[in-house]
PDB file of C-alpha atoms in Angstrom:
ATOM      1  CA  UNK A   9       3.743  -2.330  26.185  1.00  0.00           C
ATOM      2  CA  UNK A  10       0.270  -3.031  25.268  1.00  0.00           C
ATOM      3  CA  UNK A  11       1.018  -2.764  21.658  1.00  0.00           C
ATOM      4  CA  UNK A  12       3.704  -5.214  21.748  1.00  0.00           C
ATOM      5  CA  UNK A  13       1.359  -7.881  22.982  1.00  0.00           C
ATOM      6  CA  UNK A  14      -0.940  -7.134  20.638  1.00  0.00           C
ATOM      7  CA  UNK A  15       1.414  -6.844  17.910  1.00  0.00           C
ATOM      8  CA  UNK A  16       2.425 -10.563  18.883  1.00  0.00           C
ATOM      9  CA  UNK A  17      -0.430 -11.950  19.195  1.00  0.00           C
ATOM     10  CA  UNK A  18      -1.764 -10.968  15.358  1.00  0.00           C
ATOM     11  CA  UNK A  19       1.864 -11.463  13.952  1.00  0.00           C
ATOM     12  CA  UNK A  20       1.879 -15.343  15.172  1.00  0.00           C
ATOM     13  CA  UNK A  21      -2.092 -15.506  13.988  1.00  0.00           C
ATOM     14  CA  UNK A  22      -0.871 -14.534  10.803  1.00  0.00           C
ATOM     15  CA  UNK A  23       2.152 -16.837  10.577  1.00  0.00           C
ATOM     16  CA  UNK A  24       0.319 -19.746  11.637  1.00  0.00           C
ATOM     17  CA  UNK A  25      -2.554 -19.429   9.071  1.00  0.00           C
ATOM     18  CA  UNK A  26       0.483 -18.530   6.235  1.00  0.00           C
ATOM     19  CA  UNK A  27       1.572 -21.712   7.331  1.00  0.00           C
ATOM     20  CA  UNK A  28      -1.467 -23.856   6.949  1.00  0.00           C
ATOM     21  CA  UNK A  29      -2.851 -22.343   3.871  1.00  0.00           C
ATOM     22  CA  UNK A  30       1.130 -22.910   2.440  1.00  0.00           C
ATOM     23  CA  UNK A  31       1.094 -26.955   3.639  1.00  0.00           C
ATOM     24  CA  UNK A  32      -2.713 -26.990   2.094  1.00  0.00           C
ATOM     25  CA  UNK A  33      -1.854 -25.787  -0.961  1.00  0.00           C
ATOM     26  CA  UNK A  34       1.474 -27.803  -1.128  1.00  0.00           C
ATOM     27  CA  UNK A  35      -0.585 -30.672  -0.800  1.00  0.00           C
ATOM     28  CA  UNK A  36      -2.580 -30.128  -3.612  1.00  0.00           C
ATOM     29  CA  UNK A  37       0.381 -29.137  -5.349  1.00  0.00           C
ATOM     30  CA  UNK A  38       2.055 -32.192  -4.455  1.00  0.00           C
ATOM     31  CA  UNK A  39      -0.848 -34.416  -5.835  1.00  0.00           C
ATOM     32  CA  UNK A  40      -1.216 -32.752  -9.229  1.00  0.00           C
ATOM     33  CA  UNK A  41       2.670 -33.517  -9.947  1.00  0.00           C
ATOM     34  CA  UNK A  42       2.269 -36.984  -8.103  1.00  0.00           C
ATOM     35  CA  UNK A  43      -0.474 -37.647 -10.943  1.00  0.00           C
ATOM     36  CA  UNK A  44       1.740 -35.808 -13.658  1.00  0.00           C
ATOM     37  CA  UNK A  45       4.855 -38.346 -13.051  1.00  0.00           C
ATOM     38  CA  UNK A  46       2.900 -41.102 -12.550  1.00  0.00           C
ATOM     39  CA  UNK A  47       2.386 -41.196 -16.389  1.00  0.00           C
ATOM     40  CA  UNK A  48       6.114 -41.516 -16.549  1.00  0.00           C
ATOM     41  CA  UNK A  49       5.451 -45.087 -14.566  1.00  0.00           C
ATOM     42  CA  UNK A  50       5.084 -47.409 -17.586  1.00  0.00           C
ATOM     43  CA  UNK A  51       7.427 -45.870 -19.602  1.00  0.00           C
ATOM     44  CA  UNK A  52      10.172 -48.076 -17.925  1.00  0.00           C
ATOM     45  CA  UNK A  53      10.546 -50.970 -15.898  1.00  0.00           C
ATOM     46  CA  UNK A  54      12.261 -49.831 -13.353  1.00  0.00           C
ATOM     47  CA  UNK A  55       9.597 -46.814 -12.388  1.00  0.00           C
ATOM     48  CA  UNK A  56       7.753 -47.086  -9.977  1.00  0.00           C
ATOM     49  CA  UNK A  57       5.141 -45.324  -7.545  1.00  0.00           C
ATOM     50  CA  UNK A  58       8.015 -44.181  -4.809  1.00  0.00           C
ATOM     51  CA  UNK A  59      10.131 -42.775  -7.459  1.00  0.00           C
ATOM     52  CA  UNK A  60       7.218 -40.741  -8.754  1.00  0.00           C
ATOM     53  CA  UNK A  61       5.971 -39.571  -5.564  1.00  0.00           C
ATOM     54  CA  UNK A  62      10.499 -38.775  -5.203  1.00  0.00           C
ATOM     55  CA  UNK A  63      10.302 -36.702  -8.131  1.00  0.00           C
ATOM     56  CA  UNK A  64       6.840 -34.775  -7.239  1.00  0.00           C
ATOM     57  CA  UNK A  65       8.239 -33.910  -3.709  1.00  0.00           C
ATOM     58  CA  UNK A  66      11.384 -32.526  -5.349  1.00  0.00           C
ATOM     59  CA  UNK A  67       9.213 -30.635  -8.371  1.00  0.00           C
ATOM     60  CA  UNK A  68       6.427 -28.842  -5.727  1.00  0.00           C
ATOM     61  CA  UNK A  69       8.866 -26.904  -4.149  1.00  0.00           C
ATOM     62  CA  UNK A  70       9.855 -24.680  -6.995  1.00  0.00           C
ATOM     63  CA  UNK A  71       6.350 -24.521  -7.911  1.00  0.00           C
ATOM     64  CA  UNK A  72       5.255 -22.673  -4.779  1.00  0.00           C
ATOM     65  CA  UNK A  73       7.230 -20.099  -5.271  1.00  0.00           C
ATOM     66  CA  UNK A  74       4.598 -18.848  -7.778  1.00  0.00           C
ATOM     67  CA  UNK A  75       1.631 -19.272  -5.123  1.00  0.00           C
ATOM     68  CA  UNK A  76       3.128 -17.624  -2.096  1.00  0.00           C
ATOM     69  CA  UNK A  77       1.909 -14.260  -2.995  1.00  0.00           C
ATOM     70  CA  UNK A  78      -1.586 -16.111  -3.445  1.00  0.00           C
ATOM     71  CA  UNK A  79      -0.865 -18.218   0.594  1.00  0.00           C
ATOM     72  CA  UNK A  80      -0.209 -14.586   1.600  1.00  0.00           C
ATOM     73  CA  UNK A  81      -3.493 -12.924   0.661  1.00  0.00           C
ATOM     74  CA  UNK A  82      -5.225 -15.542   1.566  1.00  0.00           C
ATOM     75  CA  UNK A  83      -3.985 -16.150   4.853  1.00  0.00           C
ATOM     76  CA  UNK A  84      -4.218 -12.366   5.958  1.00  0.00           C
ATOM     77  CA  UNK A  85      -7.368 -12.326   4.636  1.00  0.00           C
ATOM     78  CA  UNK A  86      -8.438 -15.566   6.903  1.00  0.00           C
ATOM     79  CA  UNK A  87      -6.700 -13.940   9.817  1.00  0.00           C
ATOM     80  CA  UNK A  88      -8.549 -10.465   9.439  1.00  0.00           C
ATOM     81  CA  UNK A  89     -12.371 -12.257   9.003  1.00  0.00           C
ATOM     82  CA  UNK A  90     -11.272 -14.103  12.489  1.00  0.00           C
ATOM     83  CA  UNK A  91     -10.836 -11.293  14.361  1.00  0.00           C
ATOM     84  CA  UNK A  92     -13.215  -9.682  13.131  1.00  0.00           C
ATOM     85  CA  UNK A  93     -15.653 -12.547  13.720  1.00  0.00           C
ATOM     86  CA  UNK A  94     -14.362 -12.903  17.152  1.00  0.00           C
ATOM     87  CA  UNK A  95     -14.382  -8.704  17.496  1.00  0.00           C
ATOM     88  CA  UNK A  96     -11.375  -8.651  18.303  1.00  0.00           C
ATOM     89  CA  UNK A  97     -10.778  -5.878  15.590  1.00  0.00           C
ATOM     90  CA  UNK A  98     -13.554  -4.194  17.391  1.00  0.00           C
ATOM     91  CA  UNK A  99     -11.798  -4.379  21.112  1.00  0.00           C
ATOM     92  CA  UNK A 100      -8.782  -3.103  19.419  1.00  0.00           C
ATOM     93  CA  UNK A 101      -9.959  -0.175  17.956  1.00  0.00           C
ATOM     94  CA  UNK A 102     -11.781   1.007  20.964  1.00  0.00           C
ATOM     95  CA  UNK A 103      -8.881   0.898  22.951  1.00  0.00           C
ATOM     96  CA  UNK A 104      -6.848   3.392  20.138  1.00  0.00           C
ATOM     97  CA  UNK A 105      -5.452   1.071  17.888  1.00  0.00           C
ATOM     98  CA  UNK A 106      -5.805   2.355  14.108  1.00  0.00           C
ATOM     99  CA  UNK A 107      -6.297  -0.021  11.168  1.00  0.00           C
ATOM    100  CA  UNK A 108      -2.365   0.371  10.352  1.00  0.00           C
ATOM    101  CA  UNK A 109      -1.824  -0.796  13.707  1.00  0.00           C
ATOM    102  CA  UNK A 110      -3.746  -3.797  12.750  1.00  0.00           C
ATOM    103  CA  UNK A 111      -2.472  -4.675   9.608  1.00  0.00           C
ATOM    104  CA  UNK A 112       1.328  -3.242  10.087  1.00  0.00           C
ATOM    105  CA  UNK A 113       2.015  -6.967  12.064  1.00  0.00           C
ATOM    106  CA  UNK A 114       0.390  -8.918   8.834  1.00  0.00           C
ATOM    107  CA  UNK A 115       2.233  -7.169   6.217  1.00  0.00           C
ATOM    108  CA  UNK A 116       5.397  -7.885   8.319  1.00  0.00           C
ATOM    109  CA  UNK A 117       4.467 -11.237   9.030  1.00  0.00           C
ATOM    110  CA  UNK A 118       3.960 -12.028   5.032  1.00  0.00           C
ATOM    111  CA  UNK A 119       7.350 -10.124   4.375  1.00  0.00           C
ATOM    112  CA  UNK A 120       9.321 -12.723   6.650  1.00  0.00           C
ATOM    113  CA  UNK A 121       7.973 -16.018   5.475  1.00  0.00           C
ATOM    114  CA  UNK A 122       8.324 -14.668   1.771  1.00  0.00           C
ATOM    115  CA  UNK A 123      12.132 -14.287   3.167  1.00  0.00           C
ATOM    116  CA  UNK A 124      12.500 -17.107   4.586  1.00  0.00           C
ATOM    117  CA  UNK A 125      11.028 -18.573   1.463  1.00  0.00           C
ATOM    118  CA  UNK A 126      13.080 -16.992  -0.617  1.00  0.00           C
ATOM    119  CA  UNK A 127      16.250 -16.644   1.132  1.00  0.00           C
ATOM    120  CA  UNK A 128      16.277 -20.579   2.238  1.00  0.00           C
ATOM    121  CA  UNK A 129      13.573 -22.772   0.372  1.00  0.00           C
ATOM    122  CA  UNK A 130      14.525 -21.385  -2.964  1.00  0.00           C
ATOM    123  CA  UNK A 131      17.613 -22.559  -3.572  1.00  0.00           C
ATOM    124  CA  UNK A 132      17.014 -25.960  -2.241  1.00  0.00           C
ATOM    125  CA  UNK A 133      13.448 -26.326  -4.825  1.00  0.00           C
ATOM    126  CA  UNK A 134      15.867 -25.124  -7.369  1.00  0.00           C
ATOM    127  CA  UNK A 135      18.610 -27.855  -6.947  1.00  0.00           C
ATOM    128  CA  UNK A 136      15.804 -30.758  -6.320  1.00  0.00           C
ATOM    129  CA  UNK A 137      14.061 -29.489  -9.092  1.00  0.00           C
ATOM    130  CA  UNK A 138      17.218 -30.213 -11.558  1.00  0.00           C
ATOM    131  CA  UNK A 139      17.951 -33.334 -10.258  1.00  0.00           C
ATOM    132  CA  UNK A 140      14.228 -34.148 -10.993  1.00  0.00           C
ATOM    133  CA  UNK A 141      14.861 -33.141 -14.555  1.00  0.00           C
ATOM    134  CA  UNK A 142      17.413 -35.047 -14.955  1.00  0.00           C
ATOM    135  CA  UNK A 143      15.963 -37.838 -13.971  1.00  0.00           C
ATOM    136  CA  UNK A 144      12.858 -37.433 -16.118  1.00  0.00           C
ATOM    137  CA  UNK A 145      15.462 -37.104 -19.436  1.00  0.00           C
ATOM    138  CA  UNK A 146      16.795 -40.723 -17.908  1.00  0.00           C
ATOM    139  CA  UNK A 147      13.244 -42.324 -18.039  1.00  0.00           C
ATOM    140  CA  UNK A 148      12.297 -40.682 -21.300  1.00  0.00           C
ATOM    141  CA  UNK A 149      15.348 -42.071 -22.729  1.00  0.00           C
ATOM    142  CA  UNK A 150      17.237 -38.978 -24.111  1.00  0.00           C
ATOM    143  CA  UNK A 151      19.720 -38.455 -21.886  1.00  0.00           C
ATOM    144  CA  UNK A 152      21.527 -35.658 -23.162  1.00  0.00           C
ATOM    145  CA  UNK A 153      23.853 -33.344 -21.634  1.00  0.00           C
ATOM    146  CA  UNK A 154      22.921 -30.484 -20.948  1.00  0.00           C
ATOM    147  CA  UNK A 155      25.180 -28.207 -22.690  1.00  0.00           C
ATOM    148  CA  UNK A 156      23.606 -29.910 -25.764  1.00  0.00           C
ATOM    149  CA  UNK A 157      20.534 -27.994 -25.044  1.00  0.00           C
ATOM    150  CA  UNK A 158      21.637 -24.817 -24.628  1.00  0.00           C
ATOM    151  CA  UNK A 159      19.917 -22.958 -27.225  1.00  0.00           C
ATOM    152  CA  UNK A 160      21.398 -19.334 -28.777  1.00  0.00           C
ATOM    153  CA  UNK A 161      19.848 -16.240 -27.439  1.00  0.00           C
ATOM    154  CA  UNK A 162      20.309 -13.334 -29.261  1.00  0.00           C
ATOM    155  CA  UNK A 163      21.082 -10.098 -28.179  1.00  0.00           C
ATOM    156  CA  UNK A 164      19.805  -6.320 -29.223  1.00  0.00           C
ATOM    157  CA  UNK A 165      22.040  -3.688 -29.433  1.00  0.00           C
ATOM    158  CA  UNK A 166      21.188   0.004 -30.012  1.00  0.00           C
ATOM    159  CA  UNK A 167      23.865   2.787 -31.055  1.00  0.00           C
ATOM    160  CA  UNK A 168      23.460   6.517 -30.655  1.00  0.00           C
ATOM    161  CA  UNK A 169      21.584   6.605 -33.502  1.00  0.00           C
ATOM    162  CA  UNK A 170      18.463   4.637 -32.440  1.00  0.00           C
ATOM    163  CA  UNK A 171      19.928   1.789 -34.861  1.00  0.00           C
ATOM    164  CA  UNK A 172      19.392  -1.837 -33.849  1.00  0.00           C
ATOM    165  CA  UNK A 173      21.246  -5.027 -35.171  1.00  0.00           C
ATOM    166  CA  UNK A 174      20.560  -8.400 -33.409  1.00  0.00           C
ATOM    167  CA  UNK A 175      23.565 -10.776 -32.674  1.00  0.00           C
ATOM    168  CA  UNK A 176      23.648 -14.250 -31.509  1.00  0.00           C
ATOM    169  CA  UNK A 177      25.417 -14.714 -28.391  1.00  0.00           C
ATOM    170  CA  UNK A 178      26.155 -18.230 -27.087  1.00  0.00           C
ATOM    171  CA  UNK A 179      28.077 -17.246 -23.680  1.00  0.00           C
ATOM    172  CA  UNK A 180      31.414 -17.640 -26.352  1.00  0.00           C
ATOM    173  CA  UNK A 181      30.426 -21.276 -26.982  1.00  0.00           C
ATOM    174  CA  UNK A 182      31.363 -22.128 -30.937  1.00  0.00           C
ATOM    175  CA  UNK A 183      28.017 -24.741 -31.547  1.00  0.00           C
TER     176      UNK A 183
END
């Protein structure tokens, strides 16, 4: 019973400060692409400052996916120095509790909001980040399809000899 409470209590410390150090960094995130498609503004007429900031909020979210492992260390680090600068670490261990017993509800804590991350956030910052795309080839003026882009990727094949040949595989398209 006692460890349950205590298992509660430094799993929701941990979420919380995941949480804050995620909406920090999303910030800053956020203003580094506000400042990168806000060079897109005079390019066209019809730009403007909401359609930039549009486009940055859709770009960040695929971009975090690369800093959550960085949100993560940081936040359990935060969350360790605060109980330990509020001895709560101490309390803990004199009453039994071993360092796993500390850290088992931070690791578990990291591995659900890298879940939830990417189970539901993903594919929502992937679909917002296309659309953004597209609308960037719009402004720039080359709207191409994007089948016109695809570019051949070739493809290594060994045979029980140790031989390789490369071949050029376009998913059976002819161009």
């Amino acid at each position: 019973m006692r460890y349950r409470l205590i298992f509660r209590y430094i799993f929701a410390q941990h979420l919380w400060m995941a949480i804050l150090v995620l909406v920090c960094l999303f910030l800053i995130v956020l203003l580094g692409q506000f400042a990168d498609m806000a060079r897109y503004e005079g390019g066209s007429e019809d730009w403007s400052g909401f359609e930039a900031l549009k486009l940055a909020l859709f770009r960040s979210p695929s971009l975090m996916q690369a800093v959550l492992p960085h949100v993560l260390l940081v936040s359990a680090a935060l969350t360790v120095t605060r109980a330990c600068r509020r001895s709560e670490v101490t309390i803990m261990m004199q009453n039994g509790l071993s360092h796993t017993q500390i850290l088992v509800p931070v690791a578990l804590s990291a591995a659900l909001l890298g879940a939830v991350y990417t189970l539901a956030i993903n594919p929502v910052a992937s679909y917002t980040f296309n659309i953004s795309e597209t609308a960037l080839q719009e402004a720039e003026g080359d709207a191409i399809p994007r089948d016109k882009h695809r570019q051949p990727r070739e493809m290594v094949l060994r045979d029980a000899d140790g031989a390789t040949c490369l071949e050029d595989c376009n998913d059976g398209n002819p161009d």
